[in-house]
mmCIF file of C-alpha atoms and ligand atoms in Angstrom:
data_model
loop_
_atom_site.group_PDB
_atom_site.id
_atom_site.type_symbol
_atom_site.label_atom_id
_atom_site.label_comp_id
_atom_site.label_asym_id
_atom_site.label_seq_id
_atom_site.Cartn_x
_atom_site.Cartn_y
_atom_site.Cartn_z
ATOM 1 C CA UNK R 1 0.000 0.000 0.000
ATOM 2 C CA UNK R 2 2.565 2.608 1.119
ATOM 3 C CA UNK R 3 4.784 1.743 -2.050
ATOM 4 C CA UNK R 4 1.555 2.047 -4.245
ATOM 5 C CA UNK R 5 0.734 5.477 -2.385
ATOM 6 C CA UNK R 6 4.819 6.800 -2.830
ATOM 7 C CA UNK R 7 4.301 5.424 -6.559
ATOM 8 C CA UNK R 8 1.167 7.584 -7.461
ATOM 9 C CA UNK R 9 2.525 10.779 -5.731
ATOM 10 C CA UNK R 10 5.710 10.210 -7.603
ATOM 11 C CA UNK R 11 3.817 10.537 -10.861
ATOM 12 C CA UNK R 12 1.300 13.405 -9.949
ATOM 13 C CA UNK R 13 4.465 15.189 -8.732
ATOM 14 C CA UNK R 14 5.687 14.670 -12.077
ATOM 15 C CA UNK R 15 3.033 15.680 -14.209
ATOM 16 C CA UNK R 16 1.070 17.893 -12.295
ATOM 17 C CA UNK R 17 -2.644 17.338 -12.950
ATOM 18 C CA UNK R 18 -3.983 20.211 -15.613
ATOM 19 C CA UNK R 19 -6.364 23.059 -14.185
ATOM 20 C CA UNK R 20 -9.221 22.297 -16.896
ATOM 21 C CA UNK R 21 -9.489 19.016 -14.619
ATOM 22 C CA UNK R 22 -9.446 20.789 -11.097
ATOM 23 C CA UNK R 23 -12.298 22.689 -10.367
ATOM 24 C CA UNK R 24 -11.017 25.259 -7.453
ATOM 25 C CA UNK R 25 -8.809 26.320 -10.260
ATOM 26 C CA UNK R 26 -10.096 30.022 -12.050
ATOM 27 C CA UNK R 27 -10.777 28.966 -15.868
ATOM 28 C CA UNK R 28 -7.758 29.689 -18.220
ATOM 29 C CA UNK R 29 -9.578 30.520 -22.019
ATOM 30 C CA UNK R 30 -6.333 28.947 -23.501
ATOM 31 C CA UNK R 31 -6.606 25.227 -21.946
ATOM 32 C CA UNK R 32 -8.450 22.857 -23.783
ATOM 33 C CA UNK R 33 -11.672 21.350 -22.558
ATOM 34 C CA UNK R 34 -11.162 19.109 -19.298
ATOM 35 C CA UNK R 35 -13.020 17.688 -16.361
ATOM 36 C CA UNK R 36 -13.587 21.280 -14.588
ATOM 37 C CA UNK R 37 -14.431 23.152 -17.510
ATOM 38 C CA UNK R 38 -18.120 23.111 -17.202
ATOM 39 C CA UNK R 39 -17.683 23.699 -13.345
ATOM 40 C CA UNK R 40 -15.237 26.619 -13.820
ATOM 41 C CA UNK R 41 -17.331 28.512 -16.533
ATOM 42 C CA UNK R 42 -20.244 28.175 -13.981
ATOM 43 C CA UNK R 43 -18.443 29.846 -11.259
ATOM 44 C CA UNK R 44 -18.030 33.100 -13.657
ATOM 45 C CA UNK R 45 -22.039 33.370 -13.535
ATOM 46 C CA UNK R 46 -22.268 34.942 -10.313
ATOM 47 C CA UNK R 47 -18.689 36.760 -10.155
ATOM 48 C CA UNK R 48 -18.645 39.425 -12.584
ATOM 49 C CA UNK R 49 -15.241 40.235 -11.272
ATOM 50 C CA UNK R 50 -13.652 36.750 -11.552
ATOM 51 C CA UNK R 51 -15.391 37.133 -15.259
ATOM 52 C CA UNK R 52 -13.697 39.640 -16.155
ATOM 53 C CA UNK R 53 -10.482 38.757 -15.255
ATOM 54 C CA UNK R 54 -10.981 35.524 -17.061
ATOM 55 C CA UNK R 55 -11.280 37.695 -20.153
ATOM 56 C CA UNK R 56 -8.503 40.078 -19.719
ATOM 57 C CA UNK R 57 -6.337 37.327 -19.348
ATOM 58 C CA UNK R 58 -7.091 35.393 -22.425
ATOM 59 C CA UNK R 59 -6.946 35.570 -26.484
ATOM 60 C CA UNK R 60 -10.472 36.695 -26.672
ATOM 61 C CA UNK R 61 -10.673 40.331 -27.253
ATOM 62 C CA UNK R 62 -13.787 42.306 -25.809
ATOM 63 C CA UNK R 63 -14.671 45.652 -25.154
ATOM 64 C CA UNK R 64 -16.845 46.241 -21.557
ATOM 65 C CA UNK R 65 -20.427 47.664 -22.369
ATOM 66 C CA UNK R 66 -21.688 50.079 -19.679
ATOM 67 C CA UNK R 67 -24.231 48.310 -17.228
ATOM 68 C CA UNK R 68 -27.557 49.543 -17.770
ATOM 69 C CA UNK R 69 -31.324 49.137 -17.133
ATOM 70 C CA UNK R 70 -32.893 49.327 -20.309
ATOM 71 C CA UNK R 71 -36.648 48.280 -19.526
ATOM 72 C CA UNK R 72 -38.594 46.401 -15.918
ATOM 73 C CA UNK R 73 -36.793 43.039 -16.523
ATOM 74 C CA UNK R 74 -34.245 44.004 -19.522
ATOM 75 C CA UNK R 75 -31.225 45.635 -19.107
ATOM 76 C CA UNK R 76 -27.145 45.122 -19.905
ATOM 77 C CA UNK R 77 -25.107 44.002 -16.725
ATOM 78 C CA UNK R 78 -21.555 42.644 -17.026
ATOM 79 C CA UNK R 79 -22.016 42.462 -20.821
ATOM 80 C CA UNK R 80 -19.025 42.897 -23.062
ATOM 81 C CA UNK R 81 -19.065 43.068 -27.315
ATOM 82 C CA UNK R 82 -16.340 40.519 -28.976
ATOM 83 C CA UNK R 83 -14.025 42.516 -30.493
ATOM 84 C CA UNK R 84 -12.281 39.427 -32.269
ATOM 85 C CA UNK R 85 -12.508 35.649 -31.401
ATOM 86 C CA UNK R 86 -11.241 32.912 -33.237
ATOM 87 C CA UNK R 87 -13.601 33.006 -36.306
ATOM 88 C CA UNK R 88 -15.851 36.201 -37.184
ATOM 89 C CA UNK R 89 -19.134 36.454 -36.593
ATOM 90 C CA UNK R 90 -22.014 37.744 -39.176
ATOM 91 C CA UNK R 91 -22.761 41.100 -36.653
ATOM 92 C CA UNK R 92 -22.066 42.245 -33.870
ATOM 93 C CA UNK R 93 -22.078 39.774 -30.636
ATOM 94 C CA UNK R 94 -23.205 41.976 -27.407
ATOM 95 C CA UNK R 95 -23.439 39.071 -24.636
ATOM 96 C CA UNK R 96 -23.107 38.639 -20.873
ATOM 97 C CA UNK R 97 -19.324 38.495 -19.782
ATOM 98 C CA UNK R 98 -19.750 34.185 -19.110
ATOM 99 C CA UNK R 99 -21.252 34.065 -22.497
ATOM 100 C CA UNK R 100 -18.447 35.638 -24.018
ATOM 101 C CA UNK R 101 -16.290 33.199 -22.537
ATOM 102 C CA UNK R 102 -18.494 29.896 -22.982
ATOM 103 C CA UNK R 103 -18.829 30.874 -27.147
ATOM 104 C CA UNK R 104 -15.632 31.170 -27.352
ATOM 105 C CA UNK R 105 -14.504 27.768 -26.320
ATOM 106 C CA UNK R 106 -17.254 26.140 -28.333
ATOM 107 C CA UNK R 107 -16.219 27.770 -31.111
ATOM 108 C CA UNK R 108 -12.490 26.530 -31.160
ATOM 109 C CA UNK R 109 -12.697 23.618 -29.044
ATOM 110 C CA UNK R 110 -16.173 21.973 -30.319
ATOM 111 C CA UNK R 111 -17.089 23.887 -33.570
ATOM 112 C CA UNK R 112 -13.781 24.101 -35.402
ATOM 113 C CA UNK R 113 -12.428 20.460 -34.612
ATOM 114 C CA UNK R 114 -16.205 19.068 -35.230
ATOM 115 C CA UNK R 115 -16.298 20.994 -38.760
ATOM 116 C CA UNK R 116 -12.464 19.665 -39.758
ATOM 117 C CA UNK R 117 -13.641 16.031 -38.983
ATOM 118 C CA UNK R 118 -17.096 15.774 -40.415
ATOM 119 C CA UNK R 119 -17.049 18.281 -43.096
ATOM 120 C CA UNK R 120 -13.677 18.751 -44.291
ATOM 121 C CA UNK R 121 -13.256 21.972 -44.046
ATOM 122 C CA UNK R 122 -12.207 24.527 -41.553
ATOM 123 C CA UNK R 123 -14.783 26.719 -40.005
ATOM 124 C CA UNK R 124 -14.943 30.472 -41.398
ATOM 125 C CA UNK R 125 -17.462 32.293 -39.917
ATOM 126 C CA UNK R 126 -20.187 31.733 -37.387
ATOM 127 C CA UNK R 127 -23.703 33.085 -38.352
ATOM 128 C CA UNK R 128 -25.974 34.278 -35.447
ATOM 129 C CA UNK R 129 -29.695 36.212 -35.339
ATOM 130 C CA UNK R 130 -29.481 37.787 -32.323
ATOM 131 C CA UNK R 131 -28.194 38.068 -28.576
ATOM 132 C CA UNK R 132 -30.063 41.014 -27.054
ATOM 133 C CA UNK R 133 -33.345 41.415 -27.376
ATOM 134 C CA UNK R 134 -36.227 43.142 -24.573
ATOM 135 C CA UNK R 135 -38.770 40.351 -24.431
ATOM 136 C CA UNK R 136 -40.193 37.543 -22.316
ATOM 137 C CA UNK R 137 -39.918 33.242 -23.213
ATOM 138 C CA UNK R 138 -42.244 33.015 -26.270
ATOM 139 C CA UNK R 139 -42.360 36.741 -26.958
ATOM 140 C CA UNK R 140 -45.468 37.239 -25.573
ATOM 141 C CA UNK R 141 -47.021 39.878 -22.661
ATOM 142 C CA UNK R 142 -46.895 37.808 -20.033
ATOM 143 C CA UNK R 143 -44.323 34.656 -18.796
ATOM 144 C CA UNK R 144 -40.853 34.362 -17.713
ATOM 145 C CA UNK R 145 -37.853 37.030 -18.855
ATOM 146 C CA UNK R 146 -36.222 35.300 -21.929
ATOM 147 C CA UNK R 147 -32.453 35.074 -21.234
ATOM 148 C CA UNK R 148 -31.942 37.234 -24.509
ATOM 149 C CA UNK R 149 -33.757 40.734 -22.219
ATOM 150 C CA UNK R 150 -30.401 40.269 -20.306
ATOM 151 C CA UNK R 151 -27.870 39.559 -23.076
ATOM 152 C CA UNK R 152 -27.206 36.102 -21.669
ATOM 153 C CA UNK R 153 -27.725 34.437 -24.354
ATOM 154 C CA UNK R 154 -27.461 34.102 -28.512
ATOM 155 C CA UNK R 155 -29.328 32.292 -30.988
ATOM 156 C CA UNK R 156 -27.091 30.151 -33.698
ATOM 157 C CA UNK R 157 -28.115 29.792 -37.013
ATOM 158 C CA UNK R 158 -25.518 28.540 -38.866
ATOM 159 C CA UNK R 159 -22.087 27.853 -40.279
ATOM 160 C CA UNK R 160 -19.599 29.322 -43.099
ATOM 161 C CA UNK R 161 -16.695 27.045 -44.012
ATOM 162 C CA UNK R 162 -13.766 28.077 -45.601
ATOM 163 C CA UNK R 163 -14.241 26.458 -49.260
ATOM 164 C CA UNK R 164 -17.548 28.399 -49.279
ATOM 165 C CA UNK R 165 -20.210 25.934 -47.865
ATOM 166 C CA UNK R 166 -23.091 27.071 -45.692
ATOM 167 C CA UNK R 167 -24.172 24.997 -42.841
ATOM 168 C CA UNK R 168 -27.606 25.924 -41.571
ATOM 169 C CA UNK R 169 -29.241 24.337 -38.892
ATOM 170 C CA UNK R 170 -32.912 24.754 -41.081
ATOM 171 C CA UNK R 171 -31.377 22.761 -43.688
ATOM 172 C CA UNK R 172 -28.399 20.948 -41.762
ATOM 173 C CA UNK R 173 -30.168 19.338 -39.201
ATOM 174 C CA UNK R 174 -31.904 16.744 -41.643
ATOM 175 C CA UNK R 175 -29.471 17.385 -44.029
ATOM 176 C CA UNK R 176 -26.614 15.130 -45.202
ATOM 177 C CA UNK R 177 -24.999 12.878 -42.893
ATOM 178 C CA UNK R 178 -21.830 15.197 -42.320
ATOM 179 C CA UNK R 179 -23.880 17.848 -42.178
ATOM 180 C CA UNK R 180 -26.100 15.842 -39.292
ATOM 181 C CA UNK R 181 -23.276 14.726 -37.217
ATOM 182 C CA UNK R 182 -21.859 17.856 -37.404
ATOM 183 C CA UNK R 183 -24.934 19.580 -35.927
ATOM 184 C CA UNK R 184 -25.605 17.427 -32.826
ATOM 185 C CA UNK R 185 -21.482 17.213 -32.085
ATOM 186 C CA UNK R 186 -21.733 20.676 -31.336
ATOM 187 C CA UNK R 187 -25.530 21.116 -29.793
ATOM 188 C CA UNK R 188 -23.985 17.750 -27.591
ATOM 189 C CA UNK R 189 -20.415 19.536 -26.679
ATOM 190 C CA UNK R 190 -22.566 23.010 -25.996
ATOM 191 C CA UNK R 191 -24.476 21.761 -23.472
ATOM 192 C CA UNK R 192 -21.306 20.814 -21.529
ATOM 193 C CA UNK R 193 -20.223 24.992 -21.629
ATOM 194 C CA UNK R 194 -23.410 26.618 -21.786
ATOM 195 C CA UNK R 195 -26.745 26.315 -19.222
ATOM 196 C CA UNK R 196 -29.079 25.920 -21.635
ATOM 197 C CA UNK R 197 -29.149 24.746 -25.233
ATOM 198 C CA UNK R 198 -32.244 24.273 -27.242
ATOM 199 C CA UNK R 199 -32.858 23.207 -30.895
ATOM 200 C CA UNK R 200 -34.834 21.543 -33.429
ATOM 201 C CA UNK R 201 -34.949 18.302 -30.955
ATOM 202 C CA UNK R 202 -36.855 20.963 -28.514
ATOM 203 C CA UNK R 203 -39.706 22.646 -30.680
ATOM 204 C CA UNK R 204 -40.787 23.970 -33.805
ATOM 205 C CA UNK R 205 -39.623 27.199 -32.870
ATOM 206 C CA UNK R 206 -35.933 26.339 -32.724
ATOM 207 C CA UNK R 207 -35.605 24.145 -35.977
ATOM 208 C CA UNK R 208 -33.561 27.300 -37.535
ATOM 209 C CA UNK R 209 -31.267 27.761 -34.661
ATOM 210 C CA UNK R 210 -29.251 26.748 -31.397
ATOM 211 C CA UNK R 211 -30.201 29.287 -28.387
ATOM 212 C CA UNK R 212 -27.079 29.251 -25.931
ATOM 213 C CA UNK R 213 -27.598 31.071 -22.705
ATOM 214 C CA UNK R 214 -26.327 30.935 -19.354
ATOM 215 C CA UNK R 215 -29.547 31.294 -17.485
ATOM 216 C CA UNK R 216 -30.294 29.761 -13.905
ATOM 217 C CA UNK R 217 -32.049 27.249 -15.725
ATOM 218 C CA UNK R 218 -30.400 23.680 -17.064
ATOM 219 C CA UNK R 219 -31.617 22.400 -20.202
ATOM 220 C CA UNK R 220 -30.115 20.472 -23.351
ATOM 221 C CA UNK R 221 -31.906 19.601 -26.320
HETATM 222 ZN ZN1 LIG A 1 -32.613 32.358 -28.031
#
């Protein structure tokens, strides 16, 4: 026992175990995905300061947006706009500080690899319809804020490769079978980053995109 015990610590002394697997370590944008990840990103939901620093220390540039109440349950608080990222995007991407960071590892540790392997091509540009947006789950008068009246959240529609293909998830997600694995690789490795992730397995009203947010509420479909 005690020579199994001086053998183990030998070899975690040696190669020290990595941070994305610890989860009392602060998340580091330029690790790969690990153990921790999903753990770490959470712990940036309630600490805009820890956030932030996340950000400033990474590859991800952002520019802070000025916290403001912009309606009785809408407003911007702790948002940021990507400045530049690892791919563009098709407009501007205003989001919540742990959305910033959560896209941004999807995007070069689930979307890029996932596009190289089943569509032979390397990802070029990420399309979206929206992040912020005043309005309540189903846009209706009455019901629960939507995520989007707080910027925590964006809505993915589809895909530009670099040989010119589009990737939708309207016509993707019965599409061809590249085009199929592709799509639920990344709504699969999503929900490991983001909260919630609904799309055309949830309802009709999602068959044209992925909504990512990183509400209090757990959901992946
Ligand atoms: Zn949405």
């Amino acid at each position: 026992m005690l020579v199994l015990v001086v053998a183990l610590t030998t070899v975690i002394g040696r190669h020290p175990i990595p941070p994305e697997h610890l989860p009392y370590e602060r998340l580091d944008l330029s690790r790969p995905l690990g153990l921790a990840t999903g753990f770490q990103l959470a712990a940036l939901r309630d600490d805009p300061l820890l956030c932030r620093g996340v950000l400033e220390l990474s590859a991800l540039q952002t520019r802070p947006i000025e916290s403001r109440r912009t309606g009785p349950f809408c407003g911007l608080l702790n948002a940021v706009e990507v400045q530049r990222s690892t791919v563009p995007y098709s407009g501007a991407v205003r989001v919540t500080c742990p959305v910033a960071a959560a896209l941004y590892l999807w995007e070069r540790e689930v979307v890029a690899p996932a596009a190289d392997r089943h569509l032979g091509s390397p990802l070029a540009r990420i399309d979206h319809l929206g992040t912020y947006s005043c309005r309540r789950i189903g846009g209706g008068p009455t019901g629960r804020p939507s995520q989007h009246a707080t910027a925590n959240a964006i809505d993915i529609a589809g895909f530009r490769l670099a040989d010119g293909r589009r990737v939708t998830l309207l016509d993707g997600w019965d599409g061809s079978p590249g085009e199929r694995a592709f799509l639920r690789e990344i709504r699969d490795g999503a929900c490991g980053l983001f909260r919630a992730v609904l799309g055309p397995d949830y309802n009709a009203a999602h068959r044209d995109h992925f909504h990512l947010d990183m509400g209090p509420h757990g959901v992946c479909r």
